[in-house]
mmCIF file of C-alpha atoms in Angstrom:
data_model
loop_
_atom_site.group_PDB
_atom_site.id
_atom_site.type_symbol
_atom_site.label_atom_id
_atom_site.label_comp_id
_atom_site.label_asym_id
_atom_site.label_seq_id
_atom_site.Cartn_x
_atom_site.Cartn_y
_atom_site.Cartn_z
ATOM 1 C CA MET A 24 5.849 -36.286 -10.656
ATOM 2 C CA ILE A 25 9.369 -35.031 -11.430
ATOM 3 C CA ASN A 26 10.488 -33.781 -14.807
ATOM 4 C CA THR A 27 14.250 -34.392 -14.802
ATOM 5 C CA ASP A 28 14.711 -32.492 -18.058
ATOM 6 C CA ILE A 29 14.042 -29.067 -16.520
ATOM 7 C CA ASN A 30 16.907 -26.600 -16.952
ATOM 8 C CA LEU A 31 16.112 -23.439 -15.013
ATOM 9 C CA VAL A 32 19.072 -21.520 -16.414
ATOM 10 C CA SER A 33 17.773 -22.176 -19.919
ATOM 11 C CA MET A 34 14.279 -21.134 -18.825
ATOM 12 C CA GLY A 35 15.688 -17.939 -17.346
ATOM 13 C CA GLN A 36 17.609 -17.144 -20.508
ATOM 14 C CA ARG A 37 14.528 -17.670 -22.666
ATOM 15 C CA ALA A 38 12.376 -15.604 -20.309
ATOM 16 C CA LYS A 39 14.844 -12.721 -20.438
ATOM 17 C CA GLN A 40 14.997 -12.843 -24.249
ATOM 18 C CA ALA A 41 11.207 -12.916 -24.420
ATOM 19 C CA ALA A 42 11.014 -9.983 -21.995
ATOM 20 C CA ARG A 43 12.892 -7.757 -24.468
ATOM 21 C CA LYS A 44 10.282 -8.498 -27.121
ATOM 22 C CA LEU A 45 7.357 -8.048 -24.761
ATOM 23 C CA ALA A 46 8.735 -4.724 -23.516
ATOM 24 C CA ALA A 47 8.798 -3.405 -27.082
ATOM 25 C CA ALA A 48 5.445 -4.863 -28.128
ATOM 26 C CA PRO A 49 2.739 -2.335 -29.025
ATOM 27 C CA THR A 50 -0.424 -2.244 -26.953
ATOM 28 C CA ASP A 51 -2.660 -3.592 -29.717
ATOM 29 C CA LEU A 52 -0.475 -6.682 -30.145
ATOM 30 C CA LYS A 53 -0.486 -7.396 -26.407
ATOM 31 C CA ASN A 54 -4.263 -6.992 -26.351
ATOM 32 C CA ARG A 55 -4.587 -9.405 -29.278
ATOM 33 C CA ALA A 56 -2.574 -11.918 -27.278
ATOM 34 C CA LEU A 57 -4.934 -11.541 -24.330
ATOM 35 C CA VAL A 58 -8.008 -12.038 -26.508
ATOM 36 C CA ALA A 59 -6.329 -15.101 -28.008
ATOM 37 C CA ILE A 60 -5.698 -16.472 -24.499
ATOM 38 C CA ALA A 61 -9.328 -15.944 -23.497
ATOM 39 C CA ASP A 62 -10.617 -17.556 -26.692
ATOM 40 C CA ALA A 63 -8.268 -20.532 -26.282
ATOM 41 C CA LEU A 64 -9.258 -21.085 -22.655
ATOM 42 C CA ASP A 65 -12.896 -21.038 -23.727
ATOM 43 C CA SER A 66 -12.408 -23.464 -26.613
ATOM 44 C CA GLN A 67 -10.249 -25.825 -24.533
ATOM 45 C CA ARG A 68 -12.385 -25.705 -21.395
ATOM 46 C CA GLU A 69 -13.351 -29.387 -21.457
ATOM 47 C CA SER A 70 -9.762 -30.615 -21.412
ATOM 48 C CA ILE A 71 -8.767 -28.018 -18.780
ATOM 49 C CA LEU A 72 -11.642 -28.924 -16.469
ATOM 50 C CA ALA A 73 -10.960 -32.628 -16.938
ATOM 51 C CA GLU A 74 -7.388 -32.150 -15.691
ATOM 52 C CA ASN A 75 -8.657 -30.006 -12.835
ATOM 53 C CA ALA A 76 -11.144 -32.728 -11.861
ATOM 54 C CA LEU A 77 -8.255 -35.193 -11.575
ATOM 55 C CA ASP A 78 -6.366 -32.760 -9.324
ATOM 56 C CA LEU A 79 -9.480 -32.321 -7.159
ATOM 57 C CA ALA A 80 -9.975 -36.073 -6.860
ATOM 58 C CA ASP A 81 -6.356 -36.560 -5.791
ATOM 59 C CA GLY A 82 -6.643 -33.647 -3.373
ATOM 60 C CA LYS A 83 -9.670 -35.159 -1.646
ATOM 61 C CA GLN A 84 -7.979 -38.545 -1.468
ATOM 62 C CA ASN A 85 -4.853 -36.952 0.010
ATOM 63 C CA GLY A 86 -6.829 -35.101 2.668
ATOM 64 C CA LEU A 87 -6.542 -31.514 1.440
ATOM 65 C CA SER A 88 -8.507 -29.078 3.580
ATOM 66 C CA GLU A 89 -11.783 -27.649 2.309
ATOM 67 C CA ALA A 90 -10.059 -24.274 2.013
ATOM 68 C CA LEU A 91 -7.362 -25.647 -0.300
ATOM 69 C CA LEU A 92 -9.888 -27.652 -2.310
ATOM 70 C CA ASP A 93 -11.913 -24.470 -2.770
ATOM 71 C CA ARG A 94 -8.856 -22.637 -4.096
ATOM 72 C CA LEU A 95 -8.002 -25.544 -6.391
ATOM 73 C CA ASN A 96 -11.457 -25.817 -7.921
ATOM 74 C CA LEU A 97 -11.872 -24.384 -11.444
ATOM 75 C CA GLN A 98 -15.164 -26.118 -12.223
ATOM 76 C CA LYS A 99 -17.391 -23.100 -11.575
ATOM 77 C CA ARG A 100 -14.747 -20.382 -11.938
ATOM 78 C CA LEU A 101 -13.390 -20.754 -15.449
ATOM 79 C CA ASP A 102 -15.963 -18.401 -16.973
ATOM 80 C CA GLY A 103 -14.981 -15.694 -14.491
ATOM 81 C CA ILE A 104 -11.277 -16.277 -15.133
ATOM 82 C CA ILE A 105 -11.812 -15.924 -18.894
ATOM 83 C CA ALA A 106 -13.821 -12.748 -18.335
ATOM 84 C CA ASP A 107 -10.962 -11.333 -16.242
ATOM 85 C CA VAL A 108 -8.512 -11.895 -19.121
ATOM 86 C CA ARG A 109 -10.814 -10.032 -21.492
ATOM 87 C CA LYS A 110 -11.122 -7.250 -18.913
ATOM 88 C CA VAL A 111 -7.322 -6.857 -18.721
ATOM 89 C CA ALA A 112 -7.262 -6.437 -22.513
ATOM 90 C CA THR A 113 -9.489 -3.350 -22.131
ATOM 91 C CA LEU A 114 -7.385 -1.699 -19.434
ATOM 92 C CA PRO A 115 -4.954 1.140 -20.178
ATOM 93 C CA ASP A 116 -1.400 0.035 -20.946
ATOM 94 C CA PRO A 117 0.941 1.469 -18.296
ATOM 95 C CA VAL A 118 4.113 0.986 -20.366
ATOM 96 C CA GLY A 119 5.465 4.295 -21.670
ATOM 97 C CA GLU A 120 3.209 6.415 -19.460
ATOM 98 C CA VAL A 121 4.884 9.694 -18.523
ATOM 99 C CA ILE A 122 4.623 10.019 -14.748
ATOM 100 C CA GLU A 123 6.090 13.532 -14.669
ATOM 101 C CA SER A 124 8.050 15.810 -16.938
ATOM 102 C CA ARG A 125 9.744 19.187 -16.760
ATOM 103 C CA THR A 126 12.334 21.338 -18.488
ATOM 104 C CA LEU A 127 15.431 22.168 -16.452
ATOM 105 C CA PRO A 128 17.075 25.640 -16.432
ATOM 106 C CA ASN A 129 19.654 24.366 -18.941
ATOM 107 C CA ASP A 130 16.827 23.374 -21.335
ATOM 108 C CA LEU A 131 17.227 19.633 -20.754
ATOM 109 C CA LYS A 132 13.840 17.950 -21.034
ATOM 110 C CA LEU A 133 13.435 15.464 -18.187
ATOM 111 C CA SER A 134 10.687 12.871 -17.772
ATOM 112 C CA ARG A 135 9.937 9.760 -15.778
ATOM 113 C CA ARG A 136 8.347 6.968 -17.827
ATOM 114 C CA ARG A 137 6.916 3.619 -16.845
ATOM 115 C CA THR A 138 8.782 0.584 -18.093
ATOM 116 C CA PRO A 139 8.350 -3.181 -17.511
ATOM 117 C CA ILE A 140 10.256 -4.757 -14.625
ATOM 118 C CA GLY A 141 11.342 -7.781 -16.687
ATOM 119 C CA VAL A 142 11.067 -11.403 -15.551
ATOM 120 C CA PHE A 143 8.801 -12.434 -12.682
ATOM 121 C CA GLY A 144 9.288 -15.645 -10.720
ATOM 122 C CA VAL A 145 5.922 -16.585 -9.209
ATOM 123 C CA ILE A 146 5.671 -19.393 -6.644
ATOM 124 C CA TYR A 147 2.192 -20.373 -5.517
ATOM 125 C CA GLU A 148 0.153 -23.190 -4.055
ATOM 126 C CA ALA A 149 -3.330 -24.573 -4.827
ATOM 127 C CA ARG A 150 -4.534 -21.705 -7.010
ATOM 128 C CA PRO A 151 -4.658 -22.483 -10.743
ATOM 129 C CA ASN A 152 -6.482 -19.186 -11.329
ATOM 130 C CA VAL A 153 -3.179 -17.490 -10.452
ATOM 131 C CA THR A 154 -1.653 -19.090 -13.555
ATOM 132 C CA VAL A 155 -4.065 -17.223 -15.804
ATOM 133 C CA ASP A 156 -3.961 -13.987 -13.780
ATOM 134 C CA VAL A 157 -0.175 -13.856 -13.966
ATOM 135 C CA ALA A 158 -0.159 -14.631 -17.689
ATOM 136 C CA ALA A 159 -2.654 -11.875 -18.477
ATOM 137 C CA LEU A 160 -0.966 -9.251 -16.329
ATOM 138 C CA THR A 161 2.582 -10.022 -17.405
ATOM 139 C CA VAL A 162 1.714 -9.935 -21.101
ATOM 140 C CA LYS A 163 -0.232 -6.669 -20.785
ATOM 141 C CA SER A 164 2.527 -5.013 -18.729
ATOM 142 C CA GLY A 165 5.279 -6.146 -21.115
ATOM 143 C CA ASN A 166 6.845 -8.590 -18.647
ATOM 144 C CA THR A 167 7.435 -12.348 -18.704
ATOM 145 C CA ALA A 168 7.052 -15.002 -16.013
ATOM 146 C CA ILE A 169 8.413 -18.312 -14.789
ATOM 147 C CA LEU A 170 5.729 -20.061 -12.753
ATOM 148 C CA ARG A 171 5.978 -22.773 -10.129
ATOM 149 C CA GLY A 172 2.649 -23.998 -8.738
ATOM 150 C CA GLY A 173 1.890 -26.513 -6.019
ATOM 151 C CA LYS A 174 1.989 -30.265 -6.437
ATOM 152 C CA GLU A 175 -1.761 -30.493 -5.840
ATOM 153 C CA THR A 176 -2.513 -28.522 -9.020
ATOM 154 C CA LEU A 177 0.167 -29.758 -11.425
ATOM 155 C CA ARG A 178 -2.259 -31.142 -14.016
ATOM 156 C CA SER A 179 -4.445 -28.026 -14.006
ATOM 157 C CA ASN A 180 -1.524 -25.642 -14.306
ATOM 158 C CA THR A 181 0.173 -27.633 -17.053
ATOM 159 C CA ALA A 182 -3.031 -27.675 -19.097
ATOM 160 C CA LEU A 183 -3.548 -23.929 -18.612
ATOM 161 C CA VAL A 184 0.032 -22.996 -19.490
ATOM 162 C CA ASN A 185 0.034 -25.118 -22.638
ATOM 163 C CA VAL A 186 -3.092 -23.332 -23.845
ATOM 164 C CA ILE A 187 -1.698 -19.905 -22.917
ATOM 165 C CA ARG A 188 1.656 -20.462 -24.639
ATOM 166 C CA GLU A 189 0.014 -21.537 -27.882
ATOM 167 C CA ALA A 190 -2.299 -18.529 -27.777
ATOM 168 C CA VAL A 191 0.541 -16.059 -27.193
ATOM 169 C CA ALA A 192 2.576 -17.569 -30.031
ATOM 170 C CA SER A 193 -0.426 -17.437 -32.377
ATOM 171 C CA VAL A 194 -0.253 -13.625 -32.523
ATOM 172 C CA GLY A 195 3.500 -13.477 -33.025
ATOM 173 C CA LEU A 196 4.720 -12.958 -29.479
ATOM 174 C CA PRO A 197 7.177 -15.443 -27.905
ATOM 175 C CA ALA A 198 5.590 -18.439 -26.200
ATOM 176 C CA ASP A 199 8.373 -18.212 -23.608
ATOM 177 C CA ALA A 200 6.658 -15.140 -22.185
ATOM 178 C CA ILE A 201 5.002 -17.706 -19.895
ATOM 179 C CA GLN A 202 6.934 -20.755 -18.692
ATOM 180 C CA TYR A 203 6.030 -23.360 -16.094
ATOM 181 C CA ILE A 204 8.230 -25.568 -13.931
ATOM 182 C CA GLU A 205 6.494 -28.917 -14.501
ATOM 183 C CA SER A 206 7.826 -30.652 -11.417
ATOM 184 C CA THR A 207 6.873 -31.220 -7.807
ATOM 185 C CA ASP A 208 10.545 -31.331 -6.761
ATOM 186 C CA ARG A 209 11.024 -28.527 -4.220
ATOM 187 C CA ALA A 210 14.674 -28.223 -5.222
ATOM 188 C CA TYR A 211 13.501 -26.174 -8.192
ATOM 189 C CA VAL A 212 12.014 -23.570 -5.859
ATOM 190 C CA GLY A 213 15.401 -23.037 -4.238
ATOM 191 C CA GLU A 214 17.063 -22.899 -7.638
ATOM 192 C CA LEU A 215 14.563 -20.330 -8.919
ATOM 193 C CA LEU A 216 15.263 -18.120 -5.892
ATOM 194 C CA LYS A 217 18.937 -17.978 -6.891
ATOM 195 C CA LEU A 218 18.369 -17.211 -10.590
ATOM 196 C CA TYR A 219 19.261 -13.541 -10.124
ATOM 197 C CA GLU A 220 20.953 -13.185 -13.523
ATOM 198 C CA TYR A 221 17.633 -13.695 -15.271
ATOM 199 C CA VAL A 222 14.764 -13.198 -12.800
ATOM 200 C CA ASP A 223 14.071 -9.666 -11.569
ATOM 201 C CA ILE A 224 11.483 -10.225 -8.842
ATOM 202 C CA ILE A 225 9.993 -13.110 -6.839
ATOM 203 C CA ILE A 226 6.312 -13.223 -5.894
ATOM 204 C CA PRO A 227 5.317 -15.977 -3.424
ATOM 205 C CA ARG A 228 1.585 -16.625 -3.102
ATOM 206 C CA GLY A 229 0.828 -19.067 -0.340
ATOM 207 C CA GLY A 230 1.135 -19.532 3.393
ATOM 208 C CA ALA A 231 3.442 -17.823 5.849
ATOM 209 C CA GLY A 232 5.926 -20.698 5.590
ATOM 210 C CA LEU A 233 6.400 -20.149 1.854
ATOM 211 C CA HIS A 234 6.878 -16.414 2.359
ATOM 212 C CA LYS A 235 9.449 -16.984 5.089
ATOM 213 C CA PHE A 236 11.352 -19.500 2.955
ATOM 214 C CA CYS A 237 11.489 -17.078 0.018
ATOM 215 C CA ARG A 238 12.602 -14.118 2.125
ATOM 216 C CA GLU A 239 15.360 -16.130 3.769
ATOM 217 C CA ASN A 240 16.660 -17.946 0.678
ATOM 218 C CA SER A 241 16.218 -15.607 -2.271
ATOM 219 C CA THR A 242 19.015 -13.595 -3.881
ATOM 220 C CA ILE A 243 16.279 -11.770 -5.829
ATOM 221 C CA PRO A 244 13.966 -9.065 -4.389
ATOM 222 C CA VAL A 245 10.798 -10.637 -2.928
ATOM 223 C CA ILE A 246 7.346 -9.072 -2.674
ATOM 224 C CA THR A 247 5.174 -10.900 -0.148
ATOM 225 C CA GLY A 248 1.423 -10.784 0.265
ATOM 226 C CA GLY A 249 -1.644 -12.960 0.193
ATOM 227 C CA VAL A 250 -1.583 -13.742 3.922
ATOM 228 C CA GLY A 251 -3.884 -11.786 6.178
ATOM 229 C CA ILE A 252 -5.317 -11.743 9.675
ATOM 230 C CA CYS A 253 -8.165 -9.319 9.018
ATOM 231 C CA HIS A 254 -10.133 -7.338 11.591
ATOM 232 C CA LEU A 255 -13.332 -5.315 11.831
ATOM 233 C CA TYR A 256 -13.800 -3.040 14.853
ATOM 234 C CA VAL A 257 -17.422 -2.159 15.783
ATOM 235 C CA GLU A 258 -17.806 1.230 17.472
ATOM 236 C CA PRO A 259 -20.784 2.256 19.663
ATOM 237 C CA THR A 260 -22.246 4.454 16.905
ATOM 238 C CA ALA A 261 -22.247 1.707 14.273
ATOM 239 C CA ASP A 262 -25.460 0.927 12.396
ATOM 240 C CA PHE A 263 -25.982 -2.576 13.782
ATOM 241 C CA ASP A 264 -27.928 -3.958 10.823
ATOM 242 C CA LYS A 265 -25.376 -2.746 8.292
ATOM 243 C CA ALA A 266 -22.521 -3.875 10.527
ATOM 244 C CA LEU A 267 -23.943 -7.400 10.691
ATOM 245 C CA ASP A 268 -24.265 -7.545 6.913
ATOM 246 C CA ILE A 269 -20.672 -6.360 6.482
ATOM 247 C CA ILE A 270 -19.324 -8.851 9.022
ATOM 248 C CA HIS A 271 -21.344 -11.648 7.425
ATOM 249 C CA ASN A 272 -19.990 -10.840 3.963
ATOM 250 C CA ALA A 273 -16.405 -10.464 5.150
ATOM 251 C CA LYS A 274 -16.495 -13.827 6.957
ATOM 252 C CA THR A 275 -18.709 -16.076 4.826
ATOM 253 C CA HIS A 276 -18.445 -14.859 1.215
ATOM 254 C CA ARG A 277 -15.231 -16.835 0.623
ATOM 255 C CA PRO A 278 -13.711 -17.812 3.965
ATOM 256 C CA SER A 279 -10.613 -19.428 2.412
ATOM 257 C CA VAL A 280 -9.134 -16.240 0.938
ATOM 258 C CA CYS A 281 -6.677 -13.748 2.381
ATOM 259 C CA ASN A 282 -9.096 -10.797 2.683
ATOM 260 C CA ALA A 283 -11.683 -12.802 4.640
ATOM 261 C CA LEU A 284 -12.472 -11.632 8.163
ATOM 262 C CA ASP A 285 -10.710 -13.345 11.083
ATOM 263 C CA THR A 286 -11.527 -11.236 14.160
ATOM 264 C CA VAL A 287 -14.396 -8.986 15.256
ATOM 265 C CA LEU A 288 -13.512 -6.380 17.895
ATOM 266 C CA VAL A 289 -16.492 -4.888 19.733
ATOM 267 C CA HIS A 290 -16.629 -1.875 22.051
ATOM 268 C CA GLU A 291 -17.603 -2.877 25.576
ATOM 269 C CA SER A 292 -20.609 -0.507 25.689
ATOM 270 C CA ILE A 293 -22.409 -2.449 22.934
ATOM 271 C CA ALA A 294 -21.017 -5.929 23.541
ATOM 272 C CA ALA A 295 -24.040 -7.248 25.472
ATOM 273 C CA GLU A 296 -26.401 -6.379 22.632
ATOM 274 C CA PHE A 297 -24.222 -6.803 19.579
ATOM 275 C CA LEU A 298 -22.204 -9.981 20.231
ATOM 276 C CA PRO A 299 -25.247 -12.295 20.501
ATOM 277 C CA ARG A 300 -26.524 -10.860 17.223
ATOM 278 C CA VAL A 301 -23.173 -11.599 15.556
ATOM 279 C CA VAL A 302 -23.225 -15.196 16.777
ATOM 280 C CA GLU A 303 -26.823 -15.738 15.669
ATOM 281 C CA HIS A 304 -26.400 -13.994 12.315
ATOM 282 C CA LEU A 305 -23.248 -15.863 11.296
ATOM 283 C CA GLY A 306 -24.077 -19.081 13.096
ATOM 284 C CA ASN A 307 -26.853 -19.739 10.598
ATOM 285 C CA ASP A 308 -24.121 -20.234 7.976
ATOM 286 C CA GLY A 309 -22.050 -22.600 10.082
ATOM 287 C CA VAL A 310 -19.587 -20.106 11.554
ATOM 288 C CA THR A 311 -18.013 -21.084 14.870
ATOM 289 C CA PHE A 312 -16.401 -18.631 17.234
ATOM 290 C CA LYS A 313 -13.289 -18.270 19.396
ATOM 291 C CA ALA A 314 -14.037 -15.764 22.162
ATOM 292 C CA GLU A 315 -11.689 -14.202 24.699
ATOM 293 C CA PRO A 316 -12.873 -14.137 28.361
ATOM 294 C CA ARG A 317 -14.733 -10.835 28.268
ATOM 295 C CA ALA A 318 -16.519 -11.667 25.022
ATOM 296 C CA ILE A 319 -17.516 -15.153 26.108
ATOM 297 C CA GLU A 320 -19.461 -13.703 29.054
ATOM 298 C CA TYR A 321 -22.066 -12.410 26.574
ATOM 299 C CA VAL A 322 -22.323 -15.495 24.350
ATOM 300 C CA ARG A 323 -21.502 -18.457 26.598
ATOM 301 C CA ASP A 324 -24.931 -20.043 26.018
ATOM 302 C CA TYR A 325 -24.249 -20.636 22.309
ATOM 303 C CA ASP A 326 -22.843 -24.034 21.320
ATOM 304 C CA SER A 327 -20.944 -22.438 18.438
ATOM 305 C CA VAL A 328 -18.764 -20.389 20.826
ATOM 306 C CA LYS A 329 -15.604 -21.760 22.432
ATOM 307 C CA ALA A 330 -12.937 -20.118 24.567
ATOM 308 C CA ALA A 331 -10.083 -18.682 22.518
ATOM 309 C CA GLY A 332 -6.645 -20.231 22.902
ATOM 310 C CA PRO A 333 -3.391 -18.290 23.307
ATOM 311 C CA ASP A 334 -2.629 -18.253 19.556
ATOM 312 C CA ASP A 335 -6.134 -17.887 18.163
ATOM 313 C CA PHE A 336 -5.954 -14.138 17.545
ATOM 314 C CA SER A 337 -2.728 -14.532 15.568
ATOM 315 C CA THR A 338 -4.184 -17.232 13.308
ATOM 316 C CA GLU A 339 -5.421 -16.780 9.743
ATOM 317 C CA TRP A 340 -8.439 -19.079 9.853
ATOM 318 C CA MET A 341 -9.182 -19.613 6.127
ATOM 319 C CA ALA A 342 -12.370 -21.315 7.368
ATOM 320 C CA LEU A 343 -15.753 -20.528 8.930
ATOM 321 C CA ILE A 344 -14.152 -19.563 12.251
ATOM 322 C CA CYS A 345 -14.193 -16.069 13.731
ATOM 323 C CA GLY A 346 -12.487 -14.546 16.756
ATOM 324 C CA LEU A 347 -14.452 -12.310 19.148
ATOM 325 C CA LYS A 348 -12.874 -9.764 21.476
ATOM 326 C CA VAL A 349 -14.228 -6.929 23.621
ATOM 327 C CA VAL A 350 -12.218 -3.696 23.871
ATOM 328 C CA ASP A 351 -12.727 -0.578 25.966
ATOM 329 C CA THR A 352 -11.446 2.059 23.554
ATOM 330 C CA LEU A 353 -10.482 2.779 19.973
ATOM 331 C CA ASP A 354 -6.869 2.823 21.137
ATOM 332 C CA GLU A 355 -7.199 -0.719 22.465
ATOM 333 C CA ALA A 356 -8.695 -1.860 19.160
ATOM 334 C CA ILE A 357 -5.847 -0.279 17.194
ATOM 335 C CA ASP A 358 -3.287 -1.777 19.595
ATOM 336 C CA HIS A 359 -4.791 -5.250 19.101
ATOM 337 C CA ILE A 360 -4.682 -4.866 15.325
ATOM 338 C CA GLU A 361 -1.113 -3.607 15.468
ATOM 339 C CA ALA A 362 -0.096 -6.653 17.491
ATOM 340 C CA ASN A 363 -1.940 -9.280 15.429
ATOM 341 C CA SER A 364 -2.641 -8.000 11.931
ATOM 342 C CA LEU A 365 -0.376 -8.960 9.042
ATOM 343 C CA GLY A 366 -1.059 -5.644 7.325
ATOM 344 C CA HIS A 367 -3.577 -6.930 4.797
ATOM 345 C CA SER A 368 -7.156 -5.655 5.353
ATOM 346 C CA ASP A 369 -8.615 -4.044 8.473
ATOM 347 C CA GLY A 370 -11.694 -1.887 8.999
ATOM 348 C CA ILE A 371 -13.897 0.104 11.339
ATOM 349 C CA LEU A 372 -17.704 0.128 11.485
ATOM 350 C CA THR A 373 -18.881 3.459 12.870
ATOM 351 C CA GLN A 374 -20.931 6.587 12.188
ATOM 352 C CA ASP A 375 -18.361 8.705 14.035
ATOM 353 C CA ALA A 376 -16.224 10.433 11.402
ATOM 354 C CA ASP A 377 -13.533 11.386 13.918
ATOM 355 C CA SER A 378 -13.075 7.796 15.072
ATOM 356 C CA ALA A 379 -13.036 6.642 11.471
ATOM 357 C CA ALA A 380 -10.398 9.220 10.560
ATOM 358 C CA ARG A 381 -8.162 8.116 13.424
ATOM 359 C CA PHE A 382 -8.525 4.468 12.476
ATOM 360 C CA LEU A 383 -7.832 5.065 8.768
ATOM 361 C CA ASN A 384 -4.774 7.159 9.583
ATOM 362 C CA GLU A 385 -3.264 5.004 12.331
ATOM 363 C CA VAL A 386 -3.876 1.450 11.067
ATOM 364 C CA ASN A 387 -1.141 0.883 8.502
ATOM 365 C CA SER A 388 -2.489 -2.057 6.505
ATOM 366 C CA SER A 389 -2.379 -2.319 2.724
ATOM 367 C CA ALA A 390 -6.083 -1.401 2.658
ATOM 368 C CA VAL A 391 -8.201 0.068 5.450
ATOM 369 C CA PHE A 392 -11.998 0.228 5.403
ATOM 370 C CA TRP A 393 -14.731 2.409 6.849
ATOM 371 C CA ASN A 394 -18.157 0.744 6.843
ATOM 372 C CA ALA A 395 -17.244 -1.759 4.130
ATOM 373 C CA SER A 396 -16.272 -5.414 3.855
ATOM 374 C CA THR A 397 -12.607 -6.413 3.832
ATOM 375 C CA ARG A 398 -13.458 -8.613 0.833
ATOM 376 C CA PHE A 399 -13.066 -5.535 -1.407
ATOM 377 C CA ASN A 400 -9.248 -5.611 -1.140
ATOM 378 C CA ASP A 401 -8.926 -7.149 -4.589
ATOM 379 C CA GLY A 402 -7.626 -5.968 -7.949
ATOM 380 C CA GLY A 403 -10.890 -6.645 -9.756
ATOM 381 C CA GLN A 404 -12.993 -4.939 -7.072
ATOM 382 C CA PHE A 405 -10.679 -1.909 -7.121
ATOM 383 C CA GLY A 406 -11.129 -1.633 -10.889
ATOM 384 C CA LEU A 407 -7.533 -2.678 -11.567
ATOM 385 C CA GLY A 408 -8.361 -5.881 -13.443
ATOM 386 C CA ALA A 409 -6.785 -9.119 -12.262
ATOM 387 C CA GLU A 410 -4.022 -8.949 -9.663
ATOM 388 C CA LEU A 411 -0.671 -10.642 -9.365
ATOM 389 C CA ALA A 412 -0.861 -10.558 -5.551
ATOM 390 C CA VAL A 413 -2.054 -8.385 -2.689
ATOM 391 C CA SER A 414 1.179 -6.952 -1.361
ATOM 392 C CA THR A 415 1.446 -6.323 2.373
ATOM 393 C CA GLN A 416 4.893 -4.759 2.044
ATOM 394 C CA LYS A 417 5.655 -1.055 2.186
ATOM 395 C CA LEU A 418 8.107 -0.728 -0.702
ATOM 396 C CA HIS A 419 7.298 -0.465 -4.414
ATOM 397 C CA VAL A 420 3.666 -1.574 -4.245
ATOM 398 C CA ARG A 421 0.976 -2.112 -1.585
ATOM 399 C CA GLY A 422 -2.411 -3.757 -1.874
ATOM 400 C CA PRO A 423 -3.482 -5.312 -5.176
ATOM 401 C CA MET A 424 -0.425 -5.592 -7.432
ATOM 402 C CA ALA A 425 -1.934 -4.979 -10.843
ATOM 403 C CA LEU A 426 -0.587 -3.520 -14.090
ATOM 404 C CA GLU A 427 0.906 -0.311 -12.703
ATOM 405 C CA GLY A 428 2.545 -2.209 -9.839
ATOM 406 C CA MET A 429 4.247 -4.485 -12.365
ATOM 407 C CA THR A 430 6.192 -1.610 -13.842
ATOM 408 C CA THR A 431 9.135 0.439 -12.670
ATOM 409 C CA TYR A 432 10.263 3.701 -14.224
ATOM 410 C CA LYS A 433 13.267 5.204 -15.927
ATOM 411 C CA TRP A 434 14.436 8.769 -16.344
ATOM 412 C CA VAL A 435 14.477 10.005 -19.919
ATOM 413 C CA VAL A 436 16.713 12.993 -20.619
ATOM 414 C CA GLU A 437 16.438 14.860 -23.947
ATOM 415 C CA GLY A 438 19.040 17.453 -24.803
ATOM 416 C CA THR A 439 20.356 19.594 -27.602
ATOM 417 C CA GLY A 440 24.072 19.184 -26.912
ATOM 418 C CA GLN A 441 24.270 20.207 -23.247
ATOM 419 C CA VAL A 442 27.365 19.239 -21.243
ATOM 420 C CA ARG A 443 27.822 19.435 -17.499
ATOM 421 C CA SER A 444 30.073 22.184 -16.218
#
């Protein structure tokens, strides 16, 4: 489906005008808009889910993977999405927060204050929940957004955005705070990436190919995230029962998401005992395994285990598949993570505080874990409300990009007539 009437320059102009109004909007008005969005999503759920069902049916017919179908499915998630919007309405407003302040020797009062970034361009694939997350976070943080979702979720996204725009307008804020590119024509993605006069930041949420395309073609700053090859390293002192529960949760809770576990690294001194327990514990839930030569020696009798290929440890599985590797030392585990991780979520399972400290200090991912599931790298789980993305970059924001990460700051200087000598 191609809407030939789309004018991205006009959309950018309207988004920038709306951003000025959102930036000046008081907190109570923004919160009223969020409550209105949640109420509207609730009251219009039947029509939204009907459109989503059509997208799901087309996706199955077109051979979408189970992982993508899971991300596309709103049927059992809409209640949680609505609850997340209401949660964002209760969170502190970052806009105007004074980060630091001081009085200079010449009596100038100097402060750094949070301010909205402006217009976000968000490009994403089969995740209609992102539409609502972005709307809630941009409104609360005083920003605006131009959205471009995947072709597989066009009906769902269009239905959601129509409801959101009406709700925002109902409280007196501009409907153009949230705009959607209602087309599957990829030319609009390239055009959005060049809209530097109006769009302040680009957020791609999808596979590595989308991230690469945005980095290489955008004239606007790009924040990438949402792609992870996640590891858990099991040390000799680990509590085996707890470690198995953590590994099970990290792999099977939602295998299609970016903070799901991809590889288990096991110290050689416990491999003979622990690896068969991993295979049995996860195999009951349909997990299959890719094992490197040393690991396969301990689990070769299990039908669910196959020899790992040359690229398997640099693959984000997004499925019930898990890599197994034996290492001799903590250094070897860290080296493997350094070589294969995409900087998303990596952890260590150990009772040795010194080993944990080394791991947490030396593994430079957006979130690192000690005796906890990688599935916690999430804005809601961190108490930040919904997230715009999980950034794996090192500049501006890392990890869940929530309200604070959607602001920048400006210096405010208050004087009484001072001049520079």
